[in-house]
Structures are given as structure tokens and as C-alpha cells.
Amino acid sequence: RFPEDLEDDNTTFNPEYSHQVFGDDEVAFGYKGLKILLYYIAGNLSTLFRIEYTSKVNEKFDCVEADDVESKIREIIPPGFCTNTDDFISLLEKEVNFKPFGMLLHTYSVHNEEAGEDITYQIYKADMTCPGFREYHERLQTFLMWFIETASFIDVDDERWNYFIVFEKYNKDGATFFATVGYMTVYNYYVYPDKTRPRVSQMLILPPFQGEGHGAQLLETVHRYYMSSPTVLDITAEDPSENYIKLRDFVLVKLCQDLPCFSPGKLMQGFSQEMVMEAQQKLKINKQHTRRVYEILRLRATDMGDAEQSRSYRLDVKRRLIGPYKKKQRELAKMRRCLRPEELTNQLNQIDLNMQHEQLEESFQQLVSDYRRVLERLAQA
């Protein structure tokens, strides 16, 4: 944001992953004191790329040569980056002209203890028709390689992609500036005959902004955007991480808790088709996710200190969890009938059942622990 940030280590954050660039061992060979420096202007993400090292292996030494680090980084960052600090600072001076792309969907504020004030954030929906967005997105997606384990760049020429970006709005010398906070990409799948199924593909909140609730704001805003469309069937996610599932649980429970079908009385009667229909029609939530919402809200409505209520809840959740175990049990039984005598089959099945009961109890306890965290967060929201 400021020229002095270049010398301030407090504005620096390191990658979580580098295996997609430097291989599974995450090693750059042939250098001493190697530093790979990538600086981004907070708003439009114009980039400065530099490499520093104290020494580099000589080709004449054992006929080995150092890894071409620069080429590896160039494969990720788009052309047009700066290599000179003065050029980069001159671009920073033009940052006052940068404005977010696309349509404003949501504005919210977060209280910052350090600054002692509320900071304003905005979420925009953009697409490749927005002037300058294609180039901006090329720079933005470079962060994926360092922070999502199985990241890949998307085909931006496919018009079915939607892009949702979070910006911080701040003032400097009386002018308004915007800083990139994070973003989400969503692909709109066609569902016969006249519907679409938006699928969340990538979602990233940059490290300096993590833990402030921006992920929940972004996901809820995206849900609300698609909820208003009569052609959307439901919203899903591609290969969701554990963190994403926890975030989605929180957002969907927050959206569903006031629906009539999730009243405490109806929750205690069990999971119903009414819940599936209402969540799908009003909030574009599919059956699988609705079931999790039901289990979380039923936990809130259940007195776990009451033996009967607790037992009823446990059996209800375990009936869902046991499905895969029963299927596996049937498959094992078929195989063993072909391979072993009947007596041994019964014995081994019994061992498997005991093990499965333990695993089932473990899964249940882990689930309840995750659900309680969602409810705690909901109580603080």
C-alpha cells in the first residue's frame, strides 16, 4: 500500500505450499541464502519479482547446475511484472485510479482492534467482459499455487465462470483506495432441461485477512446471489476441504435456522422431506447439506444431559453414518463366502462389526465436536 511496505517484514506472508512449483520435496537446488521475493500492489496486484542469494553452485563443480528458479516462477506469474523497485513504486503512485471490477453485491464492516475502528469491505461479482479484469485475474490466481494444495488455473474463456472478489475499502491522504482480500470462482453447470447448478471451484482469503470472518461473508453473499435466481437448482462445491465444509456448515445453518421447517418442535420429530423441499426451494441447498444443517440444529434443540433425548439424537445421526459400513459389510460377506469356510466368516464378520462400532462412535463424537463449534460461532455472530 505504501513504498515503505517494501522494507516492512510485518506485511510479508509465506506460502503454505510450494510443491507445484518446486516438486514434492519443495527444494530449490544450488543456492545459499536464496530468497524469492514477490511483492503485489494491494489493489490491482501489479507485481515485483526479485531473486536474491549469497552464492550459487558453479557448473564446473561436479558437473551440476543450480535450478532455474526464475523460469519456475515465470511459469506462474503473468508477463509484465516489474524487476526494478523504482518501476514498481511508480505503479504504486497510480493505485488511486484502481477501482473494483463488476457489480457491488454486499458491503460490511469488521472492527479492527489494532486500528481501533471499523474497516469497510465490499464484495463484487465480475466476469471477463469487465475492462482490465482478465489481466487482474491472471495476477490474482497466482496466489492459488501457494495456498491451495491441488490448485490449477481455470479456462477463463469459458463463459460459465463467475468471479466474486472481496476488497477492503480504505483512505489514504484523503483519497479512497481498495485492497484485494480474497475471491471465489464458481462454475455454472447445466442441468436438464432449464436449470443450472453453480459449483464453487476455488476460494481463497489471503493470509493477512484470515480469521476475520471474510470467508463466511463471501460464501453467504454468493449463496444469496444465486438464491435470487429461479433457474438455479442448488449450489455445490468441487472437492471441498475440511475448512470449507466447516465454513459451509456455519453459513447454511445461519441461513436455515429461521425457516419454519427447522423449528425446535419439527427438529425433534426427525429429518423430513419438508426440510429438503424448503431448503432447496428457498435457499438452493441440496439434500445432503440440508441433512447436516438438520443435525446441527437438532443438536442445539437437544438437551444432551437428558438420557432419552441424547440417545434419540445419537441413534438418529448414527443411522446415517452406518450406511457406508453396512454396504462394506455386505461386500465383505460376499467375498468371504467365496474364499473361506462359513464358521470363519462369522467370526471375522464379528471382529469387523466390533471395529466398525468403534469407528462409528469415533465418527459420531468427531461430528458432534464439529457441530458444537458451528453452534458456538453462530451464538457469537
mmCIF file of C-alpha atoms in Angstrom:
data_model
loop_
_atom_site.group_PDB
_atom_site.id
_atom_site.type_symbol
_atom_site.label_atom_id
_atom_site.label_comp_id
_atom_site.label_asym_id
_atom_site.label_seq_id
_atom_site.Cartn_x
_atom_site.Cartn_y
_atom_site.Cartn_z
ATOM 1 C CA ARG A 1 0.000 0.000 0.000
ATOM 2 C CA PHE A 2 2.924 2.346 0.792
ATOM 3 C CA PRO A 3 6.512 2.453 -0.542
ATOM 4 C CA GLU A 4 7.805 1.746 2.995
ATOM 5 C CA ASP A 5 5.915 -1.602 2.990
ATOM 6 C CA LEU A 6 8.727 -2.948 0.797
ATOM 7 C CA GLU A 7 11.044 -2.821 3.805
ATOM 8 C CA ASP A 8 8.433 -3.861 6.405
ATOM 9 C CA ASP A 9 8.501 -7.570 7.265
ATOM 10 C CA ASN A 10 5.113 -7.235 9.013
ATOM 11 C CA THR A 11 3.409 -7.049 5.622
ATOM 12 C CA THR A 12 5.118 -10.259 4.460
ATOM 13 C CA PHE A 13 3.470 -13.688 4.422
ATOM 14 C CA ASN A 14 4.931 -17.000 3.289
ATOM 15 C CA PRO A 15 3.465 -19.788 1.114
ATOM 16 C CA GLU A 16 1.807 -22.818 2.684
ATOM 17 C CA TYR A 17 2.733 -24.984 -0.313
ATOM 18 C CA SER A 18 5.406 -24.861 -2.992
ATOM 19 C CA HIS A 19 5.318 -28.457 -4.312
ATOM 20 C CA GLN A 20 3.516 -27.442 -7.508
ATOM 21 C CA VAL A 21 6.487 -25.249 -8.402
ATOM 22 C CA PHE A 22 9.464 -26.960 -6.757
ATOM 23 C CA GLY A 23 8.402 -30.632 -6.643
ATOM 24 C CA ASP A 24 7.285 -32.851 -3.759
ATOM 25 C CA ASP A 25 10.441 -32.125 -1.723
ATOM 26 C CA GLU A 26 9.846 -28.357 -2.074
ATOM 27 C CA VAL A 27 13.562 -27.787 -2.690
ATOM 28 C CA ALA A 28 15.385 -25.287 -4.915
ATOM 29 C CA PHE A 29 18.836 -26.762 -5.538
ATOM 30 C CA GLY A 30 22.149 -24.951 -5.868
ATOM 31 C CA TYR A 31 21.852 -21.774 -3.787
ATOM 32 C CA LYS A 32 22.941 -20.380 -0.445
ATOM 33 C CA GLY A 33 20.714 -17.820 1.251
ATOM 34 C CA LEU A 34 18.097 -17.994 -1.506
ATOM 35 C CA LYS A 35 15.196 -15.534 -1.221
ATOM 36 C CA ILE A 36 12.364 -15.437 -3.732
ATOM 37 C CA LEU A 37 10.641 -12.069 -3.365
ATOM 38 C CA LEU A 38 7.174 -11.400 -4.770
ATOM 39 C CA TYR A 39 5.542 -8.056 -3.986
ATOM 40 C CA TYR A 40 1.988 -7.191 -5.071
ATOM 41 C CA ILE A 41 0.348 -3.762 -5.083
ATOM 42 C CA ALA A 42 -2.623 -4.194 -2.719
ATOM 43 C CA GLY A 43 -5.339 -3.232 -5.207
ATOM 44 C CA ASN A 44 -4.571 -4.127 -8.814
ATOM 45 C CA LEU A 45 -1.892 -6.699 -7.829
ATOM 46 C CA SER A 46 0.828 -5.345 -10.140
ATOM 47 C CA THR A 47 3.851 -7.484 -9.319
ATOM 48 C CA LEU A 48 7.529 -7.025 -8.465
ATOM 49 C CA PHE A 49 9.644 -10.186 -8.739
ATOM 50 C CA ARG A 50 13.216 -10.466 -7.490
ATOM 51 C CA ILE A 51 15.606 -13.264 -6.541
ATOM 52 C CA GLU A 52 18.410 -12.794 -4.022
ATOM 53 C CA TYR A 53 21.098 -15.247 -2.863
ATOM 54 C CA THR A 54 24.543 -15.129 -1.271
ATOM 55 C CA SER A 55 26.090 -17.732 -3.570
ATOM 56 C CA LYS A 56 25.223 -20.151 -6.381
ATOM 57 C CA VAL A 57 26.768 -23.501 -7.336
ATOM 58 C CA ASN A 58 29.242 -23.332 -10.213
ATOM 59 C CA GLU A 59 28.621 -25.562 -13.252
ATOM 60 C CA LYS A 60 32.265 -26.687 -13.161
ATOM 61 C CA PHE A 61 31.705 -28.120 -9.699
ATOM 62 C CA ASP A 62 30.752 -31.814 -10.088
ATOM 63 C CA CYS A 63 29.041 -31.029 -13.414
ATOM 64 C CA VAL A 64 25.858 -29.883 -11.689
ATOM 65 C CA GLU A 65 23.938 -26.699 -12.231
ATOM 66 C CA ALA A 66 21.563 -24.778 -9.998
ATOM 67 C CA ASP A 67 17.811 -24.978 -10.562
ATOM 68 C CA ASP A 68 16.446 -22.272 -12.831
ATOM 69 C CA VAL A 69 14.286 -20.689 -10.127
ATOM 70 C CA GLU A 70 13.384 -17.679 -12.235
ATOM 71 C CA SER A 71 11.869 -19.826 -15.010
ATOM 72 C CA LYS A 72 9.821 -21.808 -12.482
ATOM 73 C CA ILE A 73 8.298 -18.610 -11.062
ATOM 74 C CA ARG A 74 7.775 -17.128 -14.541
ATOM 75 C CA GLU A 75 5.560 -20.137 -15.371
ATOM 76 C CA ILE A 76 3.118 -18.956 -12.693
ATOM 77 C CA ILE A 77 3.190 -15.159 -12.754
ATOM 78 C CA PRO A 78 1.932 -13.464 -15.937
ATOM 79 C CA PRO A 79 4.240 -11.333 -18.116
ATOM 80 C CA GLY A 80 4.521 -7.613 -17.446
ATOM 81 C CA PHE A 81 5.835 -7.819 -13.875
ATOM 82 C CA CYS A 82 8.471 -5.399 -12.588
ATOM 83 C CA THR A 83 12.027 -6.406 -11.728
ATOM 84 C CA ASN A 84 13.030 -2.912 -10.666
ATOM 85 C CA THR A 85 11.856 -1.311 -7.388
ATOM 86 C CA ASP A 86 11.631 2.209 -8.866
ATOM 87 C CA ASP A 87 9.306 0.999 -11.648
ATOM 88 C CA PHE A 88 7.157 -0.769 -9.063
ATOM 89 C CA ILE A 89 6.868 2.353 -6.852
ATOM 90 C CA SER A 90 5.870 4.447 -9.865
ATOM 91 C CA LEU A 91 2.999 1.969 -10.472
ATOM 92 C CA LEU A 92 2.036 2.250 -6.801
ATOM 93 C CA GLU A 93 1.564 6.006 -7.270
ATOM 94 C CA LYS A 94 -1.147 5.273 -9.879
ATOM 95 C CA GLU A 95 -3.052 2.989 -7.480
ATOM 96 C CA VAL A 96 -5.521 5.818 -6.698
ATOM 97 C CA ASN A 97 -7.068 5.103 -10.133
ATOM 98 C CA PHE A 98 -7.804 1.459 -9.305
ATOM 99 C CA LYS A 99 -11.475 0.586 -8.746
ATOM 100 C CA PRO A 100 -13.077 -2.849 -8.159
ATOM 101 C CA PHE A 101 -14.444 -4.714 -11.174
ATOM 102 C CA GLY A 102 -18.057 -5.596 -11.843
ATOM 103 C CA MET A 103 -21.195 -5.263 -9.722
ATOM 104 C CA LEU A 104 -21.253 -4.457 -5.996
ATOM 105 C CA LEU A 105 -23.183 -7.193 -4.140
ATOM 106 C CA HIS A 106 -22.503 -6.560 -0.455
ATOM 107 C CA THR A 107 -20.850 -4.078 1.928
ATOM 108 C CA TYR A 108 -19.956 -4.936 5.534
ATOM 109 C CA SER A 109 -17.594 -3.763 8.253
ATOM 110 C CA VAL A 110 -15.248 -5.509 10.691
ATOM 111 C CA HIS A 111 -13.976 -3.905 13.885
ATOM 112 C CA ASN A 112 -10.193 -3.773 13.926
ATOM 113 C CA GLU A 113 -8.791 -3.771 17.476
ATOM 114 C CA GLU A 114 -5.341 -2.583 16.396
ATOM 115 C CA ALA A 115 -6.684 0.385 14.438
ATOM 116 C CA GLY A 116 -9.483 0.968 16.974
ATOM 117 C CA GLU A 117 -12.038 1.464 14.204
ATOM 118 C CA ASP A 118 -14.445 -0.324 11.870
ATOM 119 C CA ILE A 119 -12.977 -1.216 8.483
ATOM 120 C CA THR A 120 -15.245 -1.402 5.423
ATOM 121 C CA TYR A 121 -15.209 -4.327 2.978
ATOM 122 C CA GLN A 122 -17.074 -4.854 -0.282
ATOM 123 C CA ILE A 123 -17.850 -7.932 -2.378
ATOM 124 C CA TYR A 124 -18.145 -7.625 -6.172
ATOM 125 C CA LYS A 125 -19.234 -10.028 -8.901
ATOM 126 C CA ALA A 126 -17.112 -9.752 -12.043
ATOM 127 C CA ASP A 127 -16.660 -11.504 -15.376
ATOM 128 C CA MET A 128 -14.234 -11.372 -18.284
ATOM 129 C CA THR A 129 -16.210 -8.618 -20.037
ATOM 130 C CA CYS A 130 -15.108 -6.103 -17.348
ATOM 131 C CA PRO A 131 -12.264 -3.979 -18.807
ATOM 132 C CA GLY A 132 -8.932 -4.981 -17.244
ATOM 133 C CA PHE A 133 -10.370 -7.891 -15.252
ATOM 134 C CA ARG A 134 -8.732 -10.634 -17.322
ATOM 135 C CA GLU A 135 -5.243 -9.240 -16.591
ATOM 136 C CA TYR A 136 -6.110 -8.645 -12.925
ATOM 137 C CA HIS A 137 -7.393 -12.234 -12.567
ATOM 138 C CA GLU A 138 -4.161 -13.602 -14.069
ATOM 139 C CA ARG A 139 -2.268 -11.919 -11.240
ATOM 140 C CA LEU A 140 -4.836 -12.869 -8.591
ATOM 141 C CA GLN A 141 -4.832 -16.586 -9.404
ATOM 142 C CA THR A 142 -1.068 -16.845 -8.823
ATOM 143 C CA PHE A 143 -1.833 -16.969 -5.065
ATOM 144 C CA LEU A 144 -3.666 -20.285 -5.525
ATOM 145 C CA MET A 145 -0.419 -22.133 -6.237
ATOM 146 C CA TRP A 146 0.974 -21.163 -2.833
ATOM 147 C CA PHE A 147 -2.151 -21.625 -0.696
ATOM 148 C CA ILE A 148 -4.313 -24.414 -2.190
ATOM 149 C CA GLU A 149 -2.716 -27.866 -2.226
ATOM 150 C CA THR A 150 -4.223 -29.096 -5.504
ATOM 151 C CA ALA A 151 -4.706 -25.750 -7.255
ATOM 152 C CA SER A 152 -4.928 -25.332 -11.009
ATOM 153 C CA PHE A 153 -5.623 -22.374 -13.261
ATOM 154 C CA ILE A 154 -9.061 -22.266 -14.899
ATOM 155 C CA ASP A 155 -10.115 -21.737 -18.520
ATOM 156 C CA VAL A 156 -11.175 -18.089 -18.389
ATOM 157 C CA ASP A 157 -12.557 -18.236 -21.939
ATOM 158 C CA ASP A 158 -15.410 -20.436 -20.702
ATOM 159 C CA GLU A 159 -18.289 -18.011 -20.090
ATOM 160 C CA ARG A 160 -19.868 -20.259 -17.432
ATOM 161 C CA TRP A 161 -17.375 -18.998 -14.807
ATOM 162 C CA ASN A 162 -18.420 -16.350 -12.278
ATOM 163 C CA TYR A 163 -15.919 -14.467 -10.100
ATOM 164 C CA PHE A 164 -16.612 -12.964 -6.681
ATOM 165 C CA ILE A 165 -13.943 -10.695 -5.149
ATOM 166 C CA VAL A 166 -13.625 -9.183 -1.665
ATOM 167 C CA PHE A 167 -11.960 -5.763 -1.329
ATOM 168 C CA GLU A 168 -11.037 -3.649 1.673
ATOM 169 C CA LYS A 169 -12.011 -0.001 1.214
ATOM 170 C CA TYR A 170 -9.610 2.415 2.914
ATOM 171 C CA ASN A 171 -8.499 6.050 2.833
ATOM 172 C CA LYS A 172 -5.033 7.450 2.264
ATOM 173 C CA ASP A 173 -4.271 11.177 2.053
ATOM 174 C CA GLY A 174 -7.986 11.948 1.623
ATOM 175 C CA ALA A 175 -8.425 9.558 -1.321
ATOM 176 C CA THR A 176 -10.302 6.203 -1.392
ATOM 177 C CA PHE A 177 -8.304 3.052 -2.161
ATOM 178 C CA PHE A 178 -9.154 -0.649 -2.485
ATOM 179 C CA ALA A 179 -7.082 -3.643 -1.377
ATOM 180 C CA THR A 180 -7.642 -7.231 -2.562
ATOM 181 C CA VAL A 181 -8.735 -9.506 0.312
ATOM 182 C CA GLY A 182 -9.766 -12.754 -1.394
ATOM 183 C CA TYR A 183 -12.000 -14.306 -4.019
ATOM 184 C CA MET A 184 -14.095 -17.244 -5.164
ATOM 185 C CA THR A 185 -14.668 -18.818 -8.573
ATOM 186 C CA VAL A 186 -17.969 -20.583 -9.344
ATOM 187 C CA TYR A 187 -18.773 -22.716 -12.406
ATOM 188 C CA ASN A 188 -22.371 -22.869 -13.635
ATOM 189 C CA TYR A 189 -23.170 -26.442 -14.691
ATOM 190 C CA TYR A 190 -26.151 -27.062 -16.940
ATOM 191 C CA VAL A 191 -28.929 -29.264 -15.505
ATOM 192 C CA TYR A 192 -31.544 -30.612 -17.919
ATOM 193 C CA PRO A 193 -33.876 -29.129 -19.034
ATOM 194 C CA ASP A 194 -33.608 -25.488 -17.919
ATOM 195 C CA LYS A 195 -31.610 -25.203 -14.675
ATOM 196 C CA THR A 196 -28.041 -24.577 -13.581
ATOM 197 C CA ARG A 197 -26.069 -25.957 -10.649
ATOM 198 C CA PRO A 198 -23.373 -23.450 -9.541
ATOM 199 C CA ARG A 199 -20.337 -25.272 -8.173
ATOM 200 C CA VAL A 200 -17.757 -23.480 -6.022
ATOM 201 C CA SER A 201 -14.355 -24.285 -7.513
ATOM 202 C CA GLN A 202 -11.738 -22.191 -5.720
ATOM 203 C CA MET A 203 -11.927 -19.997 -2.652
ATOM 204 C CA LEU A 204 -9.084 -18.095 -1.029
ATOM 205 C CA ILE A 205 -8.855 -15.392 1.620
ATOM 206 C CA LEU A 206 -5.309 -14.002 1.652
ATOM 207 C CA PRO A 207 -3.362 -14.762 4.881
ATOM 208 C CA PRO A 208 -3.306 -11.190 6.315
ATOM 209 C CA PHE A 209 -7.122 -11.232 6.335
ATOM 210 C CA GLN A 210 -7.779 -14.784 7.543
ATOM 211 C CA GLY A 211 -9.661 -15.336 10.792
ATOM 212 C CA GLU A 212 -11.714 -12.123 10.432
ATOM 213 C CA GLY A 213 -14.905 -13.703 9.028
ATOM 214 C CA HIS A 214 -14.395 -12.757 5.356
ATOM 215 C CA GLY A 215 -14.848 -16.347 4.140
ATOM 216 C CA ALA A 216 -18.296 -16.542 5.760
ATOM 217 C CA GLN A 217 -19.282 -13.133 4.343
ATOM 218 C CA LEU A 218 -18.147 -14.194 0.865
ATOM 219 C CA LEU A 219 -19.873 -17.588 0.903
ATOM 220 C CA GLU A 220 -23.123 -16.152 2.277
ATOM 221 C CA THR A 221 -23.082 -13.358 -0.332
ATOM 222 C CA VAL A 222 -22.561 -15.885 -3.144
ATOM 223 C CA HIS A 223 -25.406 -18.049 -1.796
ATOM 224 C CA ARG A 224 -27.721 -15.042 -1.598
ATOM 225 C CA TYR A 225 -26.777 -14.044 -5.156
ATOM 226 C CA TYR A 226 -27.775 -17.463 -6.558
ATOM 227 C CA MET A 227 -30.821 -17.832 -4.269
ATOM 228 C CA SER A 228 -32.499 -14.979 -6.125
ATOM 229 C CA SER A 229 -32.286 -16.846 -9.458
ATOM 230 C CA PRO A 230 -35.255 -19.073 -10.416
ATOM 231 C CA THR A 231 -33.045 -21.082 -12.816
ATOM 232 C CA VAL A 232 -30.627 -22.261 -10.086
ATOM 233 C CA LEU A 233 -31.326 -25.764 -8.764
ATOM 234 C CA ASP A 234 -28.817 -25.908 -5.900
ATOM 235 C CA ILE A 235 -25.257 -24.853 -5.007
ATOM 236 C CA THR A 236 -22.436 -27.374 -4.554
ATOM 237 C CA ALA A 237 -18.636 -27.379 -4.184
ATOM 238 C CA GLU A 238 -15.861 -29.173 -6.021
ATOM 239 C CA ASP A 239 -13.718 -31.389 -3.772
ATOM 240 C CA PRO A 240 -14.274 -29.268 -0.622
ATOM 241 C CA SER A 241 -11.567 -29.103 2.057
ATOM 242 C CA GLU A 242 -12.332 -29.709 5.739
ATOM 243 C CA ASN A 243 -12.079 -25.976 6.428
ATOM 244 C CA TYR A 244 -14.506 -25.216 3.616
ATOM 245 C CA ILE A 245 -17.024 -27.778 4.941
ATOM 246 C CA LYS A 246 -16.894 -26.157 8.403
ATOM 247 C CA LEU A 247 -17.393 -22.739 6.829
ATOM 248 C CA ARG A 248 -20.297 -24.010 4.711
ATOM 249 C CA ASP A 249 -21.923 -25.643 7.777
ATOM 250 C CA PHE A 250 -21.863 -22.286 9.579
ATOM 251 C CA VAL A 251 -23.246 -20.291 6.634
ATOM 252 C CA LEU A 252 -26.005 -22.774 5.766
ATOM 253 C CA VAL A 253 -27.124 -23.165 9.392
ATOM 254 C CA LYS A 254 -27.238 -19.370 9.693
ATOM 255 C CA LEU A 255 -29.422 -19.182 6.573
ATOM 256 C CA CYS A 256 -31.695 -22.105 7.555
ATOM 257 C CA GLN A 257 -32.249 -21.537 11.265
ATOM 258 C CA ASP A 258 -35.273 -19.265 10.780
ATOM 259 C CA LEU A 259 -37.093 -21.479 8.259
ATOM 260 C CA PRO A 260 -40.391 -22.807 9.741
ATOM 261 C CA CYS A 261 -39.430 -26.430 8.964
ATOM 262 C CA PHE A 262 -36.421 -26.130 11.319
ATOM 263 C CA SER A 263 -38.431 -25.062 14.382
ATOM 264 C CA PRO A 264 -37.413 -26.970 17.571
ATOM 265 C CA GLY A 265 -40.652 -28.973 17.569
ATOM 266 C CA LYS A 266 -40.158 -30.171 13.989
ATOM 267 C CA LEU A 267 -36.447 -30.894 14.562
ATOM 268 C CA MET A 268 -37.314 -33.298 17.388
ATOM 269 C CA GLN A 269 -39.619 -35.233 15.037
ATOM 270 C CA GLY A 270 -36.675 -36.141 12.779
ATOM 271 C CA PHE A 271 -35.360 -35.305 9.316
ATOM 272 C CA SER A 272 -38.214 -34.699 6.891
ATOM 273 C CA GLN A 273 -38.975 -34.225 3.210
ATOM 274 C CA GLU A 274 -40.410 -30.809 4.152
ATOM 275 C CA MET A 275 -36.903 -29.703 5.232
ATOM 276 C CA VAL A 276 -35.401 -30.947 1.965
ATOM 277 C CA MET A 277 -38.029 -29.127 -0.127
ATOM 278 C CA GLU A 278 -37.968 -25.841 1.777
ATOM 279 C CA ALA A 279 -34.150 -25.601 1.934
ATOM 280 C CA GLN A 280 -33.860 -26.426 -1.764
ATOM 281 C CA GLN A 281 -36.615 -24.100 -2.985
ATOM 282 C CA LYS A 282 -35.861 -21.087 -0.775
ATOM 283 C CA LEU A 283 -32.094 -21.350 -0.245
ATOM 284 C CA LYS A 284 -30.844 -23.611 -3.091
ATOM 285 C CA ILE A 285 -29.378 -26.137 -0.614
ATOM 286 C CA ASN A 286 -29.232 -29.803 -1.674
ATOM 287 C CA LYS A 287 -30.480 -32.788 0.363
ATOM 288 C CA GLN A 288 -27.046 -33.869 1.652
ATOM 289 C CA HIS A 289 -26.217 -30.404 3.016
ATOM 290 C CA THR A 290 -29.738 -29.984 4.412
ATOM 291 C CA ARG A 291 -29.259 -33.177 6.412
ATOM 292 C CA ARG A 292 -26.122 -31.735 8.054
ATOM 293 C CA VAL A 293 -27.981 -28.496 8.837
ATOM 294 C CA TYR A 294 -30.770 -30.551 10.425
ATOM 295 C CA GLU A 295 -28.269 -32.496 12.598
ATOM 296 C CA ILE A 296 -26.570 -29.279 13.782
ATOM 297 C CA LEU A 297 -29.847 -27.513 14.601
ATOM 298 C CA ARG A 298 -31.266 -30.629 16.253
ATOM 299 C CA LEU A 299 -28.158 -30.779 18.474
ATOM 300 C CA ARG A 300 -28.929 -27.194 19.549
ATOM 301 C CA ALA A 301 -32.530 -28.164 20.337
ATOM 302 C CA THR A 302 -31.497 -31.351 22.209
ATOM 303 C CA ASP A 303 -30.770 -31.492 25.928
ATOM 304 C CA MET A 304 -27.744 -33.821 25.790
ATOM 305 C CA GLY A 305 -27.939 -34.104 29.595
ATOM 306 C CA ASP A 306 -31.300 -35.845 29.217
ATOM 307 C CA ALA A 307 -30.651 -39.578 28.666
ATOM 308 C CA GLU A 308 -33.645 -40.144 26.389
ATOM 309 C CA GLN A 309 -33.075 -37.038 24.211
ATOM 310 C CA SER A 310 -29.358 -37.789 23.981
ATOM 311 C CA ARG A 311 -29.972 -41.437 22.986
ATOM 312 C CA SER A 312 -32.554 -40.407 20.363
ATOM 313 C CA TYR A 313 -30.140 -37.893 18.804
ATOM 314 C CA ARG A 314 -27.225 -40.356 18.819
ATOM 315 C CA LEU A 315 -29.259 -43.090 17.101
ATOM 316 C CA ASP A 316 -30.613 -40.640 14.525
ATOM 317 C CA VAL A 317 -27.138 -39.482 13.473
ATOM 318 C CA LYS A 318 -25.633 -42.971 13.620
ATOM 319 C CA ARG A 319 -28.347 -44.349 11.334
ATOM 320 C CA ARG A 320 -26.990 -42.000 8.652
ATOM 321 C CA LEU A 321 -23.343 -42.718 9.456
ATOM 322 C CA ILE A 322 -23.779 -46.510 9.380
ATOM 323 C CA GLY A 323 -24.833 -46.591 5.708
ATOM 324 C CA PRO A 324 -21.296 -46.997 4.256
ATOM 325 C CA TYR A 325 -20.387 -49.547 6.960
ATOM 326 C CA LYS A 326 -23.401 -51.729 6.118
ATOM 327 C CA LYS A 327 -22.525 -51.613 2.431
ATOM 328 C CA LYS A 328 -18.925 -52.596 3.182
ATOM 329 C CA GLN A 329 -20.156 -55.401 5.443
ATOM 330 C CA ARG A 330 -22.294 -56.843 2.645
ATOM 331 C CA GLU A 331 -19.373 -56.735 0.216
ATOM 332 C CA LEU A 332 -17.037 -58.442 2.709
ATOM 333 C CA ALA A 333 -19.612 -61.136 3.394
ATOM 334 C CA LYS A 334 -19.914 -61.905 -0.335
ATOM 335 C CA MET A 335 -16.146 -62.173 -0.746
ATOM 336 C CA ARG A 336 -15.663 -64.375 2.278
ATOM 337 C CA ARG A 337 -18.390 -66.780 1.268
ATOM 338 C CA CYS A 338 -16.355 -67.450 -1.826
ATOM 339 C CA LEU A 339 -12.980 -67.683 -0.077
ATOM 340 C CA ARG A 340 -13.380 -69.150 3.427
ATOM 341 C CA PRO A 341 -15.428 -71.670 5.451
ATOM 342 C CA GLU A 342 -18.672 -70.426 6.963
ATOM 343 C CA GLU A 343 -17.502 -70.641 10.613
ATOM 344 C CA LEU A 344 -14.530 -68.371 9.960
ATOM 345 C CA THR A 345 -16.743 -65.945 8.042
ATOM 346 C CA ASN A 346 -18.995 -65.451 11.060
ATOM 347 C CA GLN A 347 -16.035 -64.907 13.354
ATOM 348 C CA LEU A 348 -14.326 -62.395 11.074
ATOM 349 C CA ASN A 349 -17.596 -60.574 10.486
ATOM 350 C CA GLN A 350 -17.973 -60.260 14.238
ATOM 351 C CA ILE A 351 -14.465 -58.748 14.538
ATOM 352 C CA ASP A 352 -15.303 -56.334 11.736
ATOM 353 C CA LEU A 353 -18.560 -55.371 13.426
ATOM 354 C CA ASN A 354 -16.792 -54.604 16.711
ATOM 355 C CA MET A 355 -14.238 -52.485 14.872
ATOM 356 C CA GLN A 356 -16.967 -50.728 12.938
ATOM 357 C CA HIS A 357 -18.900 -49.920 16.112
ATOM 358 C CA GLU A 358 -15.749 -48.255 17.479
ATOM 359 C CA GLN A 359 -15.209 -46.321 14.262
ATOM 360 C CA LEU A 360 -18.875 -45.336 14.221
ATOM 361 C CA GLU A 361 -18.664 -43.988 17.764
ATOM 362 C CA GLU A 362 -15.467 -42.082 16.882
ATOM 363 C CA SER A 363 -17.126 -40.567 13.792
ATOM 364 C CA PHE A 364 -20.150 -39.571 15.863
ATOM 365 C CA GLN A 365 -18.066 -37.899 18.584
ATOM 366 C CA GLN A 366 -15.971 -36.016 15.983
ATOM 367 C CA LEU A 367 -19.135 -34.859 14.237
ATOM 368 C CA VAL A 368 -20.716 -33.608 17.475
ATOM 369 C CA SER A 369 -17.472 -31.766 18.280
ATOM 370 C CA ASP A 370 -17.541 -30.074 14.837
ATOM 371 C CA TYR A 371 -21.244 -29.267 15.211
ATOM 372 C CA ARG A 372 -20.696 -27.665 18.626
ATOM 373 C CA ARG A 373 -18.057 -25.354 17.121
ATOM 374 C CA VAL A 374 -20.548 -24.263 14.467
ATOM 375 C CA LEU A 375 -23.155 -23.540 17.164
ATOM 376 C CA GLU A 376 -20.622 -21.597 19.262
ATOM 377 C CA ARG A 377 -19.731 -19.453 16.253
ATOM 378 C CA LEU A 378 -23.421 -18.969 15.488
ATOM 379 C CA ALA A 379 -24.071 -17.785 19.070
ATOM 380 C CA GLN A 380 -21.344 -15.136 18.665
ATOM 381 C CA ALA A 381 -22.485 -13.971 15.197
#
